[in-house]
Short mmCIF file of C-alpha atoms and ligand atoms in Angstrom, two decimals:
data_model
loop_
_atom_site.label_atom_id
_atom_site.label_comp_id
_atom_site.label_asym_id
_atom_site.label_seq_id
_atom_site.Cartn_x
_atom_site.Cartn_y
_atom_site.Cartn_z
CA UNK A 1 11.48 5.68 -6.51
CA UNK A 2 8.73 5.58 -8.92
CA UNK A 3 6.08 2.83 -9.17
CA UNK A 4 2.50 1.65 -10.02
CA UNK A 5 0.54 -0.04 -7.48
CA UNK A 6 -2.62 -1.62 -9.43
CA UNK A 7 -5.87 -2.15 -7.51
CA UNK A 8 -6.74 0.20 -5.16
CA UNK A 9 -9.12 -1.27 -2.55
CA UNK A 10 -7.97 -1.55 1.18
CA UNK A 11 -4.48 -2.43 0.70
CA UNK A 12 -3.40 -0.94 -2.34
CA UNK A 13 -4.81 2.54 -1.41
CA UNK A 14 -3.32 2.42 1.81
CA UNK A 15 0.07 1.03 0.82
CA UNK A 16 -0.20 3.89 -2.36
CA UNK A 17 -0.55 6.77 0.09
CA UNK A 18 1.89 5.33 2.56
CA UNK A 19 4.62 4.64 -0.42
CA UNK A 20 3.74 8.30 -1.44
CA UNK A 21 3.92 9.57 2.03
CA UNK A 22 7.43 7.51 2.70
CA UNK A 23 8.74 9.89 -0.42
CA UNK A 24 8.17 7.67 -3.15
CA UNK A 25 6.15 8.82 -6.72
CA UNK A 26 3.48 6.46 -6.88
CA UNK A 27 1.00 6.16 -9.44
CA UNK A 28 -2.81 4.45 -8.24
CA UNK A 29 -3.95 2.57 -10.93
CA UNK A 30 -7.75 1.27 -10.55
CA UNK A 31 -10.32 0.48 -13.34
CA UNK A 32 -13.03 1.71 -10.97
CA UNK A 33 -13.33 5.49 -12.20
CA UNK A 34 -14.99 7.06 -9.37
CA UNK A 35 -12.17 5.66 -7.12
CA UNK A 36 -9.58 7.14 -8.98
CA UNK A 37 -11.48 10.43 -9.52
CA UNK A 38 -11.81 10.49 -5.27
CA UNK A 39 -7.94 9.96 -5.13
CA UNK A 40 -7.11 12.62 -7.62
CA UNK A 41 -9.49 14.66 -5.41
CA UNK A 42 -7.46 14.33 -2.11
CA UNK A 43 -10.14 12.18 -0.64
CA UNK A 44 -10.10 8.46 0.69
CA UNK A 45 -12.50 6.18 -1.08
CA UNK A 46 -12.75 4.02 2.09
CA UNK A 47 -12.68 5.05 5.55
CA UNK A 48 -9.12 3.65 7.69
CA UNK A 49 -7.66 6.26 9.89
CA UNK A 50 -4.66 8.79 8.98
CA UNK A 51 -5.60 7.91 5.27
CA UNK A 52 -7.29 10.64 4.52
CA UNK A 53 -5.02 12.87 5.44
CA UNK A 54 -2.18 11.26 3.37
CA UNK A 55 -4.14 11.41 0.32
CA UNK A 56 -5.13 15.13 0.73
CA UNK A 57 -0.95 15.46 1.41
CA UNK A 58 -0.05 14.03 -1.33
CA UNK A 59 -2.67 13.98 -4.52
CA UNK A 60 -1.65 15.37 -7.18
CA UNK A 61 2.06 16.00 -6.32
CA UNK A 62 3.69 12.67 -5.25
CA UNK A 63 0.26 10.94 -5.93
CA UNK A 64 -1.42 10.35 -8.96
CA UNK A 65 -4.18 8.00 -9.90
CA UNK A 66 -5.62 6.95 -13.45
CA UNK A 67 -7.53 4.12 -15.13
CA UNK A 68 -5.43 3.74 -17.82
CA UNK A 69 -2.82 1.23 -18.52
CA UNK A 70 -0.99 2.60 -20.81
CA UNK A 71 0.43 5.25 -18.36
CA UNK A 72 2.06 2.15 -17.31
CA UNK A 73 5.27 1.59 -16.35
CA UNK A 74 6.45 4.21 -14.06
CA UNK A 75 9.80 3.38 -12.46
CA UNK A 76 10.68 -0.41 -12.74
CA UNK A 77 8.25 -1.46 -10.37
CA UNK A 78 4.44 -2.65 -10.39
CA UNK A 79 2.85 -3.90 -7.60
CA UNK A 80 -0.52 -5.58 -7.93
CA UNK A 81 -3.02 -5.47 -4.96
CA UNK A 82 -6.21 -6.92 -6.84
CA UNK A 83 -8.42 -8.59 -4.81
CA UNK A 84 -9.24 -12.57 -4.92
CA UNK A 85 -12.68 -12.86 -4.30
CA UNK A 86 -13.88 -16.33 -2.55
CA UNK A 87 -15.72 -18.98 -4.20
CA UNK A 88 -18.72 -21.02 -2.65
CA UNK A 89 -16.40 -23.50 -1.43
CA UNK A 90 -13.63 -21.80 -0.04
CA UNK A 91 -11.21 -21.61 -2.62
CA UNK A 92 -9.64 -18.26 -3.99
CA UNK A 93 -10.63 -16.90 -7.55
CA UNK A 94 -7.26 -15.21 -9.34
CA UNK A 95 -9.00 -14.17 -11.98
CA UNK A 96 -9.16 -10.75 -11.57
CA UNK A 97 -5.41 -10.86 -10.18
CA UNK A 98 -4.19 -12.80 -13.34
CA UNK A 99 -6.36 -10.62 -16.02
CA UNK A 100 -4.60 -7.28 -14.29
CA UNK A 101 -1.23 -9.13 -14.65
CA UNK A 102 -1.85 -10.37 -18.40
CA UNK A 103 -2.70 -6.41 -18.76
CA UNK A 104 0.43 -5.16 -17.31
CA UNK A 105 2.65 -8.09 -18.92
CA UNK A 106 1.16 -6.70 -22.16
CA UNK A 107 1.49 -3.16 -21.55
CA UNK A 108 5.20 -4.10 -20.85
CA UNK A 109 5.46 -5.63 -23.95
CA UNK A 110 5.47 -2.61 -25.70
CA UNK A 111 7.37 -0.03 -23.86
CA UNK A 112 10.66 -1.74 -22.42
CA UNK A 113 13.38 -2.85 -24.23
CA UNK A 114 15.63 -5.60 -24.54
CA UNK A 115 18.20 -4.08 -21.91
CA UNK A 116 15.00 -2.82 -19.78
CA UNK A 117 14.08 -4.93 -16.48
CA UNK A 118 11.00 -4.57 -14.63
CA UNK A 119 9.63 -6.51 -11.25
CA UNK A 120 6.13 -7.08 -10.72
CA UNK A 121 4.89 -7.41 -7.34
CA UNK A 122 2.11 -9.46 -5.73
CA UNK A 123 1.06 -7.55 -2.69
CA UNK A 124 -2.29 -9.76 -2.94
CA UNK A 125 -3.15 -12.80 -0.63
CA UNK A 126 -2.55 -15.74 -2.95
CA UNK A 127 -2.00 -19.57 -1.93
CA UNK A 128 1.60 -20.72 -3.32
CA UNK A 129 -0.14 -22.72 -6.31
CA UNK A 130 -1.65 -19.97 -8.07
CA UNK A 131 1.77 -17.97 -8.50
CA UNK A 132 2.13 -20.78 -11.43
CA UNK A 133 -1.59 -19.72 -13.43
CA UNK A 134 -0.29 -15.76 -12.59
CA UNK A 135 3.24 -16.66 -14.04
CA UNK A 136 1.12 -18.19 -17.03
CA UNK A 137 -0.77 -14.82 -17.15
CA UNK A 138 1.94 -12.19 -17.33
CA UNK A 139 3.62 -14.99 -20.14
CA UNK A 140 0.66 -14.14 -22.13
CA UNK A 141 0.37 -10.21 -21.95
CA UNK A 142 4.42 -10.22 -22.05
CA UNK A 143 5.67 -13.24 -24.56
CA UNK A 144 8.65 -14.80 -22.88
CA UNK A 145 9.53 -12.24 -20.20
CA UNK A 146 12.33 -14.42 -18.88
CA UNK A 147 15.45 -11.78 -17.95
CA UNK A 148 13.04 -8.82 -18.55
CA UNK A 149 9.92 -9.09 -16.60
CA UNK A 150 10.24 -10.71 -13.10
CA UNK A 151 7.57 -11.93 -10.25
CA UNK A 152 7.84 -11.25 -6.52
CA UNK A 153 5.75 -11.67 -3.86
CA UNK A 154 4.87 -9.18 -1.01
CA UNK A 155 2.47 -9.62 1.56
CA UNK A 156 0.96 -7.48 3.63
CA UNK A 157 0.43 -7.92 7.50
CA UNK A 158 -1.62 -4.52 8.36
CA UNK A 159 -4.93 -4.64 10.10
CA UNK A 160 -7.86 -2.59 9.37
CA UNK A 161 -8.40 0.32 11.28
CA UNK A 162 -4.75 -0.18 11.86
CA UNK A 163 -3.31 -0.16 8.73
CA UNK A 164 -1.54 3.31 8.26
CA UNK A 165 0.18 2.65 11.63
CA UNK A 166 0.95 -1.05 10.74
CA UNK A 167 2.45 0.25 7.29
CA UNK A 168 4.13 2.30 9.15
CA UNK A 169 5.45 0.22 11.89
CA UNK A 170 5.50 -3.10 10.78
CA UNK A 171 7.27 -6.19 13.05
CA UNK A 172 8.40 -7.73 9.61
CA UNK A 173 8.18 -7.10 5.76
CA UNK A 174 8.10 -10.64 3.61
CA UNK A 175 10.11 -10.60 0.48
CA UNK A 176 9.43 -13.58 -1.87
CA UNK A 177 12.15 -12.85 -4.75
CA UNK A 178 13.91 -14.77 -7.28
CA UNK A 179 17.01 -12.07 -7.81
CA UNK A 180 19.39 -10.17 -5.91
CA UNK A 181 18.46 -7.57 -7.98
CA UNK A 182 14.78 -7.75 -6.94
CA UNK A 183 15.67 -8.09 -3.10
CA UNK A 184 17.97 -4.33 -4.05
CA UNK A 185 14.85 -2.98 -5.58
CA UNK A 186 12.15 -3.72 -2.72
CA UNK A 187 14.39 -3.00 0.02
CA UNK A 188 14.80 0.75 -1.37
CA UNK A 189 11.58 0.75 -1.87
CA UNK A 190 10.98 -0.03 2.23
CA UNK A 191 14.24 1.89 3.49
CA UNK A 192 11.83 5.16 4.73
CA UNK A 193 10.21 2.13 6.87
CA UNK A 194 12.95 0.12 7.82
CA UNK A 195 14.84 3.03 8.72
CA UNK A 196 12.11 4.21 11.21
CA UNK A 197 10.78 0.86 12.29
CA UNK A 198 13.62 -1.39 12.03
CA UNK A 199 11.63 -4.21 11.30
CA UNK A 200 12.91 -7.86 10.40
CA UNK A 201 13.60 -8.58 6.80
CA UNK A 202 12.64 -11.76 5.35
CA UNK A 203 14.33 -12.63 1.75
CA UNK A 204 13.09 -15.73 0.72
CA UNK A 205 11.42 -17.23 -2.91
CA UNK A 206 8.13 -15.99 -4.14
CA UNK A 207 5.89 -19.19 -3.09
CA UNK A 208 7.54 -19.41 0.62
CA UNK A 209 6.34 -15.55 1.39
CA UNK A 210 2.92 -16.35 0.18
CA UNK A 211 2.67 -18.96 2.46
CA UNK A 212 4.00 -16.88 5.20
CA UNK A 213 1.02 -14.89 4.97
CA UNK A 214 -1.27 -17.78 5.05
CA UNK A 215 0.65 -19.31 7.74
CA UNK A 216 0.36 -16.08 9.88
CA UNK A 217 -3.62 -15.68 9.30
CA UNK A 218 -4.12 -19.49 10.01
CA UNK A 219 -1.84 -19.21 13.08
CA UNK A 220 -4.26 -15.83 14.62
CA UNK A 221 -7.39 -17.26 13.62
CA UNK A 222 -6.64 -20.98 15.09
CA UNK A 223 -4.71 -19.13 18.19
CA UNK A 224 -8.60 -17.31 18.50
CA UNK A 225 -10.07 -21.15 18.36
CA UNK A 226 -7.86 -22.37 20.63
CA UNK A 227 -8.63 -20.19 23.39
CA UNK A 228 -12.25 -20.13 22.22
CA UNK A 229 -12.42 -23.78 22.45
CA UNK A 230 -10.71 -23.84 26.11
CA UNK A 231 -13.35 -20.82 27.05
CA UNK A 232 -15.77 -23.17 26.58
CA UNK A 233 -14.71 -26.15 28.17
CA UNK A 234 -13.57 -23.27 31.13
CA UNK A 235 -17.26 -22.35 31.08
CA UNK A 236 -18.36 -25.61 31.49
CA UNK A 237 -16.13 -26.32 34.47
CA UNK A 238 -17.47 -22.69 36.46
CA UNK A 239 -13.86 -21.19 35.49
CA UNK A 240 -12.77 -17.73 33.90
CA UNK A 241 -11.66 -18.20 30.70
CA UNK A 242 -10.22 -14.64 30.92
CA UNK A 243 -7.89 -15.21 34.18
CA UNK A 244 -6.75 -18.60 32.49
CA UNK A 245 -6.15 -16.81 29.32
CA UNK A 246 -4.11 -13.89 31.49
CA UNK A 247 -2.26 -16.09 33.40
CA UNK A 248 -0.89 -18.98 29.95
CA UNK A 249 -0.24 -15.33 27.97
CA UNK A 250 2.68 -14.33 30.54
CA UNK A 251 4.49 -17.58 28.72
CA UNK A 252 6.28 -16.16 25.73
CA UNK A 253 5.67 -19.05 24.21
CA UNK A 254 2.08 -18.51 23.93
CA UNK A 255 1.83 -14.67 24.08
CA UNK A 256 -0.43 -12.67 25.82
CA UNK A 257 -2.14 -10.81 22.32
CA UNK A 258 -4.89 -12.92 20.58
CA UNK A 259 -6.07 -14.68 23.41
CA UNK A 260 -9.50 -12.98 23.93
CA UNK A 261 -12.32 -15.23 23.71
CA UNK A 262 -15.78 -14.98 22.84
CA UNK A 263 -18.22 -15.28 19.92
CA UNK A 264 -15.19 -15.60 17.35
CA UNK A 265 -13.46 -14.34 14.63
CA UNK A 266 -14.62 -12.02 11.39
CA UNK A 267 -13.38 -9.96 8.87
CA UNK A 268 -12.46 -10.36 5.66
CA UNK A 269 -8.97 -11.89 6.32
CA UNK A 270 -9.52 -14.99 8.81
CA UNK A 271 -12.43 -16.60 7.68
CA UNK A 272 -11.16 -16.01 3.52
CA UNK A 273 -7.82 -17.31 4.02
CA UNK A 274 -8.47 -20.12 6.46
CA UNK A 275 -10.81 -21.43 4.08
CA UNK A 276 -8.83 -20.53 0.99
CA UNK A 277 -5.44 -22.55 2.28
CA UNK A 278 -7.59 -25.23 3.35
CA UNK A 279 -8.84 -25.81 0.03
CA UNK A 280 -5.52 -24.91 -1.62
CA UNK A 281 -4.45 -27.87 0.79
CA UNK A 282 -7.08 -30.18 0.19
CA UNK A 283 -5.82 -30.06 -3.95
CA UNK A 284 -2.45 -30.76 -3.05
CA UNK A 285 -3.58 -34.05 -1.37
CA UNK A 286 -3.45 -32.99 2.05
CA UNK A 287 -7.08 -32.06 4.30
CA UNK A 288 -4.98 -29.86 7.11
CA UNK A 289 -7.30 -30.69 10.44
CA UNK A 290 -6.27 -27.85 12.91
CA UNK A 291 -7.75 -25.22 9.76
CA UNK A 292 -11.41 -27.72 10.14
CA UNK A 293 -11.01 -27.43 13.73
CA UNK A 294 -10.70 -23.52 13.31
CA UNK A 295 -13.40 -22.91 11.13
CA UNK A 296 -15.55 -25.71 12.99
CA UNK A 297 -15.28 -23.51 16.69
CA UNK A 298 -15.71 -20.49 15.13
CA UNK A 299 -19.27 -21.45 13.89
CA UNK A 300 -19.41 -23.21 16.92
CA UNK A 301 -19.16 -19.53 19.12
CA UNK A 302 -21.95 -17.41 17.54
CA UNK A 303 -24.61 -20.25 18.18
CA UNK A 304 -23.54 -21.09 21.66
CA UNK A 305 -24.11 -16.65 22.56
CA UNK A 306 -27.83 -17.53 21.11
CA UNK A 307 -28.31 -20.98 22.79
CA UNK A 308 -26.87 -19.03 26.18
CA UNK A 309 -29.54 -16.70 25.73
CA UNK A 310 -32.78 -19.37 25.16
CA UNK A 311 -31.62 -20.99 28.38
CA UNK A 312 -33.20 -17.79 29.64
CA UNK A 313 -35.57 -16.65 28.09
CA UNK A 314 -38.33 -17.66 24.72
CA UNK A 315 -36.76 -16.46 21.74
CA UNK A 316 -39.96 -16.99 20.02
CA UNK A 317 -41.48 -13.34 19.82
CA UNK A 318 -39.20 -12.26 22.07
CA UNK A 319 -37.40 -8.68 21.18
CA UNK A 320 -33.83 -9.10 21.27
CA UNK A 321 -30.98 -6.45 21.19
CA UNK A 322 -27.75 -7.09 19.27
CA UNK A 323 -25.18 -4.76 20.67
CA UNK A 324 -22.22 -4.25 17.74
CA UNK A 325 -22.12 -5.24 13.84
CA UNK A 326 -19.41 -4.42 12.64
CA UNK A 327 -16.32 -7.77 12.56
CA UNK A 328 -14.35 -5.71 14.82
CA UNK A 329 -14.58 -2.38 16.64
CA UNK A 330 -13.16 0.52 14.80
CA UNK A 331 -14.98 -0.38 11.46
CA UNK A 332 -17.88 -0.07 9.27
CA UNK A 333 -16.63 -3.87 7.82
CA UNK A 334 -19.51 -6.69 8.36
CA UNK A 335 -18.19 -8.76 6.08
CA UNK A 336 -17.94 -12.14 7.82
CA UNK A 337 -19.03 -10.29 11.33
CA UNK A 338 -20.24 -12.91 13.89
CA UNK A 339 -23.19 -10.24 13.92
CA UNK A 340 -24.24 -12.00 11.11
CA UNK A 341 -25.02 -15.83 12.42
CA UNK A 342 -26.34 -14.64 15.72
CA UNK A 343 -29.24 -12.26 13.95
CA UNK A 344 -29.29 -15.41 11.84
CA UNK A 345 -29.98 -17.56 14.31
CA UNK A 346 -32.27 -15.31 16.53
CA UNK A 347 -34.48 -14.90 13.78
CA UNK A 348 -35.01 -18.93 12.81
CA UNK A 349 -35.75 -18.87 16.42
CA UNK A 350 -39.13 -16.28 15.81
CA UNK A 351 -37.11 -13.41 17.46
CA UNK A 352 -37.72 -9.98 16.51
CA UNK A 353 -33.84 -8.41 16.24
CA UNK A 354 -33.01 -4.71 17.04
CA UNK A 355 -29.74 -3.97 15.69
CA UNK A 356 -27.12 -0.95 16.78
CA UNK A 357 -23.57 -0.08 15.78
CA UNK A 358 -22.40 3.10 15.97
CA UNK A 359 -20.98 2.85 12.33
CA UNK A 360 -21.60 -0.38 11.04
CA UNK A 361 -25.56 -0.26 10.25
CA UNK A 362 -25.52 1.31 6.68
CA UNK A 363 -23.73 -1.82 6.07
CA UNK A 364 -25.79 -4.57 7.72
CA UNK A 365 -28.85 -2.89 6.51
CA UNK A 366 -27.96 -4.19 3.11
CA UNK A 367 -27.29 -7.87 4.39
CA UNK A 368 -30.56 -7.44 6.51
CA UNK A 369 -33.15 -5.05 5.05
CA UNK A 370 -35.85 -6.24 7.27
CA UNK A 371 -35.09 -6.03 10.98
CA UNK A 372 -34.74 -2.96 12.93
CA UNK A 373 -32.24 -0.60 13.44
CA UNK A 374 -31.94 2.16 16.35
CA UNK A 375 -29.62 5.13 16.28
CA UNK A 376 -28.62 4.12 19.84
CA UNK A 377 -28.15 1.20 22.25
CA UNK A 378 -30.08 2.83 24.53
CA UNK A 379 -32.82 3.07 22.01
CA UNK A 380 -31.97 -0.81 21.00
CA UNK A 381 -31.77 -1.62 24.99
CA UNK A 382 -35.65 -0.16 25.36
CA UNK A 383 -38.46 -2.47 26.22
CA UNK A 384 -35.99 -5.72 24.98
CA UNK A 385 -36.35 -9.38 26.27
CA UNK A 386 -32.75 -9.66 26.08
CA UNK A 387 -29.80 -8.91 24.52
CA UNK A 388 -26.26 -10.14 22.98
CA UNK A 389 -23.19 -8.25 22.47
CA UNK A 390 -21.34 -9.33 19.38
CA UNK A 391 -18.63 -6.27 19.04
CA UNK A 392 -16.10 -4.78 21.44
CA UNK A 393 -16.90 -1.38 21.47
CA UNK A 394 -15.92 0.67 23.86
CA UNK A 395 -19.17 2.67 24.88
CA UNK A 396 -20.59 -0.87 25.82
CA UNK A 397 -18.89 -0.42 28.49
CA UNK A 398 -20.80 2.20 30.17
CA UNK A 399 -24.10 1.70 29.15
CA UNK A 400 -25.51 1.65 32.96
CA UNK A 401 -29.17 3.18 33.24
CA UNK A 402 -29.67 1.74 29.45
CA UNK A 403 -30.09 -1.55 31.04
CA UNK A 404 -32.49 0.01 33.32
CA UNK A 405 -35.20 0.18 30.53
CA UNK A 406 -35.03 -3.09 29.15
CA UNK A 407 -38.34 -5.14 29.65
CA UNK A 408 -36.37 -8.15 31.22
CA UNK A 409 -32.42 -7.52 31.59
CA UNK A 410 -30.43 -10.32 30.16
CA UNK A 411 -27.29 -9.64 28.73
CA UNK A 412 -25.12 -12.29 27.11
CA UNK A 413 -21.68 -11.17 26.62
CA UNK A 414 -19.72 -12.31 23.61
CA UNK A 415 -16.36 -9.98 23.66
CA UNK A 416 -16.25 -9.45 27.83
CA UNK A 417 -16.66 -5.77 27.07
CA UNK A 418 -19.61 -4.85 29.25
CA UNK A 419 -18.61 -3.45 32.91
CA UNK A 420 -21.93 -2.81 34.82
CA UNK A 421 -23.43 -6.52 36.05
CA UNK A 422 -25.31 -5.75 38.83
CA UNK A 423 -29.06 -5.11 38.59
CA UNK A 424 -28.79 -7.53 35.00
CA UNK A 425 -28.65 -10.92 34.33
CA UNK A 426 -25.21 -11.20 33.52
CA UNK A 427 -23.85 -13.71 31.11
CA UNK A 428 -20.34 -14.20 29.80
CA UNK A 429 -19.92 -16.66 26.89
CA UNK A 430 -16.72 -18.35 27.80
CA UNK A 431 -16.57 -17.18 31.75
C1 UGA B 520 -5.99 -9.60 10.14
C2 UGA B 520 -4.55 -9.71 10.66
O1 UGA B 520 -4.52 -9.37 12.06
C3 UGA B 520 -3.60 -8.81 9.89
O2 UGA B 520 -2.27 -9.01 10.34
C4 UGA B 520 -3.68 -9.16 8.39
O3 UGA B 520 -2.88 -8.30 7.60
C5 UGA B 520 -5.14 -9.01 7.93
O4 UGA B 520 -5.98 -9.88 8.72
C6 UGA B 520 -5.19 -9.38 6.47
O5 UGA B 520 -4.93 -10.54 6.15
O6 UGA B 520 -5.36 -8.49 5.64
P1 UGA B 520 -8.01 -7.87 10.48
O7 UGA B 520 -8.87 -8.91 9.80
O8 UGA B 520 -8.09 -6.46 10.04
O9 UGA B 520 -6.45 -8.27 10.39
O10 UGA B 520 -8.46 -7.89 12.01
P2 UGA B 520 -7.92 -8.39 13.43
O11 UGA B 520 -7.69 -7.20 14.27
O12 UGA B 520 -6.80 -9.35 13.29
O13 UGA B 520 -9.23 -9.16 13.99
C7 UGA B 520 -9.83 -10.26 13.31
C8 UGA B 520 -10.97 -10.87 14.11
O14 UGA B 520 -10.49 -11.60 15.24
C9 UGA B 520 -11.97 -9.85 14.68
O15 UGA B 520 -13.29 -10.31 14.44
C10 UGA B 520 -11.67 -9.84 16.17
O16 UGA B 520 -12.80 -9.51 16.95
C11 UGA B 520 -11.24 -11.28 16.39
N1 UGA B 520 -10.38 -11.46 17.59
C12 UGA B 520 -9.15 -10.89 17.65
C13 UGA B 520 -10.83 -12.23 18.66
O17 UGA B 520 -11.95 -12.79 18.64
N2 UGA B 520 -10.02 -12.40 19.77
C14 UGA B 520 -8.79 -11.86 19.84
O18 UGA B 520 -8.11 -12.06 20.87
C15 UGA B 520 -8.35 -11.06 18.77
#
C-alpha cells in the first residue's frame, strides 16, 4: 500500500519506518525541515531502539520524507500523528492536529475526484469530543467531504524504548471506523502484523477507539496508584509491599505486570492523558474521582521518597544524590520524570542536589541549569549526606563500594532496584 503518515515525532516516525519496514510505501510528512532532511538521510531524529536501523533500510526506497503538502495524497490513506500539546490545566490543545487536518482536507480538495475516496487516520491521542472540532477542520480544508473524504481513528499502544517491538508485536490494534470499506483498508494496511503477531482486532466507531486509548492509559496509571497507595499503607503496617504485590498478581484478575511500586509514574503518556480525560470529563458534566485519586498519589509518592529521607538526616545544606532522571529506564525522556519533584523538593528544603543518569542529563540540565551533574554515580555517591533513587536502572543494582564513599550512607529507594543493603542505611519507599 501507499500512504502519508503526517507528523513525525515519536509515533509517527516509528509507525512510518515500521509501515515501511512491514512492505508498505510510506511517505513522512513533517513541517520540521531538519527532521525530514535526517529521515531522507537514513538517520533517526530521536533515539528508540531498532529505529535506526529501519530508517537506514528503508530511506529513500520504500521511505520518503518531505515538508510539502502538496506531494499529498499517496495511496488513499493519510494518517495524522500530530502531537496535542497540554494546556495549564490539563486539557488537550488540537490545534496543531486540526490545522494539519484542515491542510490535508484542502490539499484533497484539489487532487481527487468525484469517484475518488480517501480515509484519514487519527493515530494521535485525542479525547472522543474533539473528533467533532477535527471533523469541523477537515470540512473546512475539504468543503463537504461526505462520501469522499472519511475519518478514522487509530491509536497506538507502543511504549517508548519499546516501540519498534510493540509495533511489531502488538496484543491488539483499535480500529475506530465508520465504513466497511475503511475497516478493508486498515486491516491491509496491518496484515504484515497481524499475520506475524496475530493480535486481536477491534472494529468499532471512531469516538469508542479513542476512548479505548484513554481508558487503557487511565487503567496503567491508576493500576500504578493503586498499588502505590497500598505500598504505603503496607509501609506503614512493617509489610512488603513487593511480596503483597507478588502474591495478588498470580490472580488473573489483577495481573502480575504494573504492579511495581514506588515514587510513581512519568512520561509523557500517563500524567498527559490522565489529566487530559479528566478534564475532557469534567466538560461533559462528570468530575471522574478514581483519575483525582490517580493523579493525587502520584504527587503524593515523590514527596513521601524526600520526607523518608529528612527523617534521617538535615536536608538543609546537606549534599544529596539523585540516582536516575530519566521517567523510565531505557530513555533520555524527563518529561514528567518523578526526578523532577524530588530535586524540587530537595532543593526548597536548602539541599544541594547531585544529579546522574547515564543518558538522561543533557535533558534535565535544561529543566535544571543550576545543580550539579556527575558523569557517574559513583562520582554522584562521593562525599553525599544521602541519597534517593528515582529510576530503575539496572547498574543501580551493583553499585557496592560506591556506597562506601558516601559521607553518611542513606539510601532511600524509590523503584526497589538497589541490591547491596548491608553496610547502608537502607530505605525502601513502600517496603
Ligand atoms: C505508556 C503505555 O504503557 C503505552 O502502552 C502507551 O502507548 C504509551 O504510554 C502512550 O500512551 O504513548 P510509556 O509512557 O512509554 O508507555 O511508559 P511505561 O513503560 O508504560 O511506563 C510509564 C511510567 O510508569 C514510568 O514512569 C514507569 O516507571 C512507571 N511504572 C510502570 C511504575 O511506576 N510501576 C510499574 O509497575 C510500571
Amino acid at each position: 500500500m501507499e500512504l502519508t503518515i503526517v507528523g513525525s515525532g515519536y509515533v509517527g516516525t516509528t509507525v512510518a519506518a515500521c509501515l515501511a519496514d512491514a512492505g508498505h510505501r510510506v511517505q513522512a510528512l513533517d513541517i520540521d525541515a531538519s527532521i525530514v532532511a535526517r529521515i531522507n538521510a537514513g538517520e533517526s531524529p530521536i533515539v528508540e531502539p531498532g529505529l535506526e536501523e529501519l530508517i537506514a533500510t528503508h530511506a529513500g526506497d520504500r521511505l520518503v520524507a518531505t515538508s510539502d503538502y502538496a506531494n499529498l495524497p499517496t495511496g488513499n490513506l493519510t494518517m495524522l500523528s500530530i502531537q496535542t500539546p497540554t494546556h495549564d490545566d490539563g486539557r488537550i490543545d488540537v490545534g496543531p492536529l486540526a490545522g494539519a487536518i484542515e491542510s490535508v482536507g484542502a490539499r484533497l480538495a484539489e487532487v481527487l475526484g468525484p469517484d475518488d475516496r480517501h480515509l484519514v487516520v487519527i493515530k494521535s491521542t485525542v479525547v472522543p469530543p474533539a473528533l467533532e472540532t477535527l471533523r469541523t477542520a477537515l470540512a473546512e480544508g475539504f468543503g463537504d467531504a461526505s462520501g469522499t473524504v472519511e475519518l478514522a481513528t487509530n491509536p497506538e499502544f507502543q511504549r517508548e524504548g519499546h516501540a519498534v517491538e510493540d509495533f511489531r508485536f502488538p496484543q491488539k490494534i483499535v480500529l475506530g471506523v465508520e465504513s466497511s470499506w475503511a475497516e478493508t483498508l486498515l486491516r491491509e494496511l496491518y496484515q504484515p502484523v497481524i499475520d506475524a503477531a496475530d493480535p486481536v482486532v477491534i472494529v468499532t466507531d471512531p469516538p469508542t477507539a479513542a476512548m479505548i486509548k484513554y481508558a487503557n492509559n487511565a487503567f496503567l496509571a491508576a493500576k500504578i496508584s493503586l498499588i502505590n497507595d497500598i505500598g504505603n499503607a503496607c509501609k506503614a503496617f512493617g509489610v512488603d509491599a513487593y511480596e503483597v504485590a507478588d502474591a495478588i498478581g498470580t490472580d488473573d484478575r489483577i495481573g502480575a505486570r504494573f504492579l511495581r511500586s514506588g515514587v510513581g509514574f512519568g512520561g509523557s503518556c500517563f500524567p498527559k492523558d490522565v489529566k487530559a480525560l479528566q478534564g475532557a470529563a469534567r466538560d461533559a458534566g462528570y468530575d471522574p474521582m478514581m483519575l483525582e485519586a490517580a493523579l493525587a498519589v502520584n504527587e503524593h509518592q515523590p514527596r513521601r521518597l524526600v520526607e523518608l529521607l529528612a527523617e534521617r538526616i538535615e536536608l538543609a545544606d546537606a549534599r544529596v544524590a539523585v540516582l536516575g532522571l530519566a521517567f523510565k529506564p531505557g530513555t533520555d525522556d524527563i518529561r514528567n520524570s518523578r526526578a523532577i519533584p524530588v530535586i524540587e523538593r530537595l532543593r526548597e528544603a536548602g539541599a544541594t542536589v547531585v544529579g546522574y543518569d547515564p543518558v538522561a542529563t543533557t535533558n534535565m540540565r535544561s529543566r535544571f541549569p543550576d545543580i550539579e551533574y556527575t558523569d557517574t554515580a559513583s562520582e554522584a555517591l562521593d562525599g553525599a549526606d544521602g541519597a534517593v533513587v528515582v529510576t530503575d536502572w539496572d547498574e543501580f543494582a551493583a553499585l557496592d563500594d560506591a556506597f562506601d564513599a558516601m559521607a553518611d550512607p542513606v539510601v532511600v529507594d524509590g523503584r526497589r532496584v538497589i541490591e547491596r543493603r548491608d553496610g547502608i542505611e537502607y530505605v525502601g519507599l513502600t517496603w
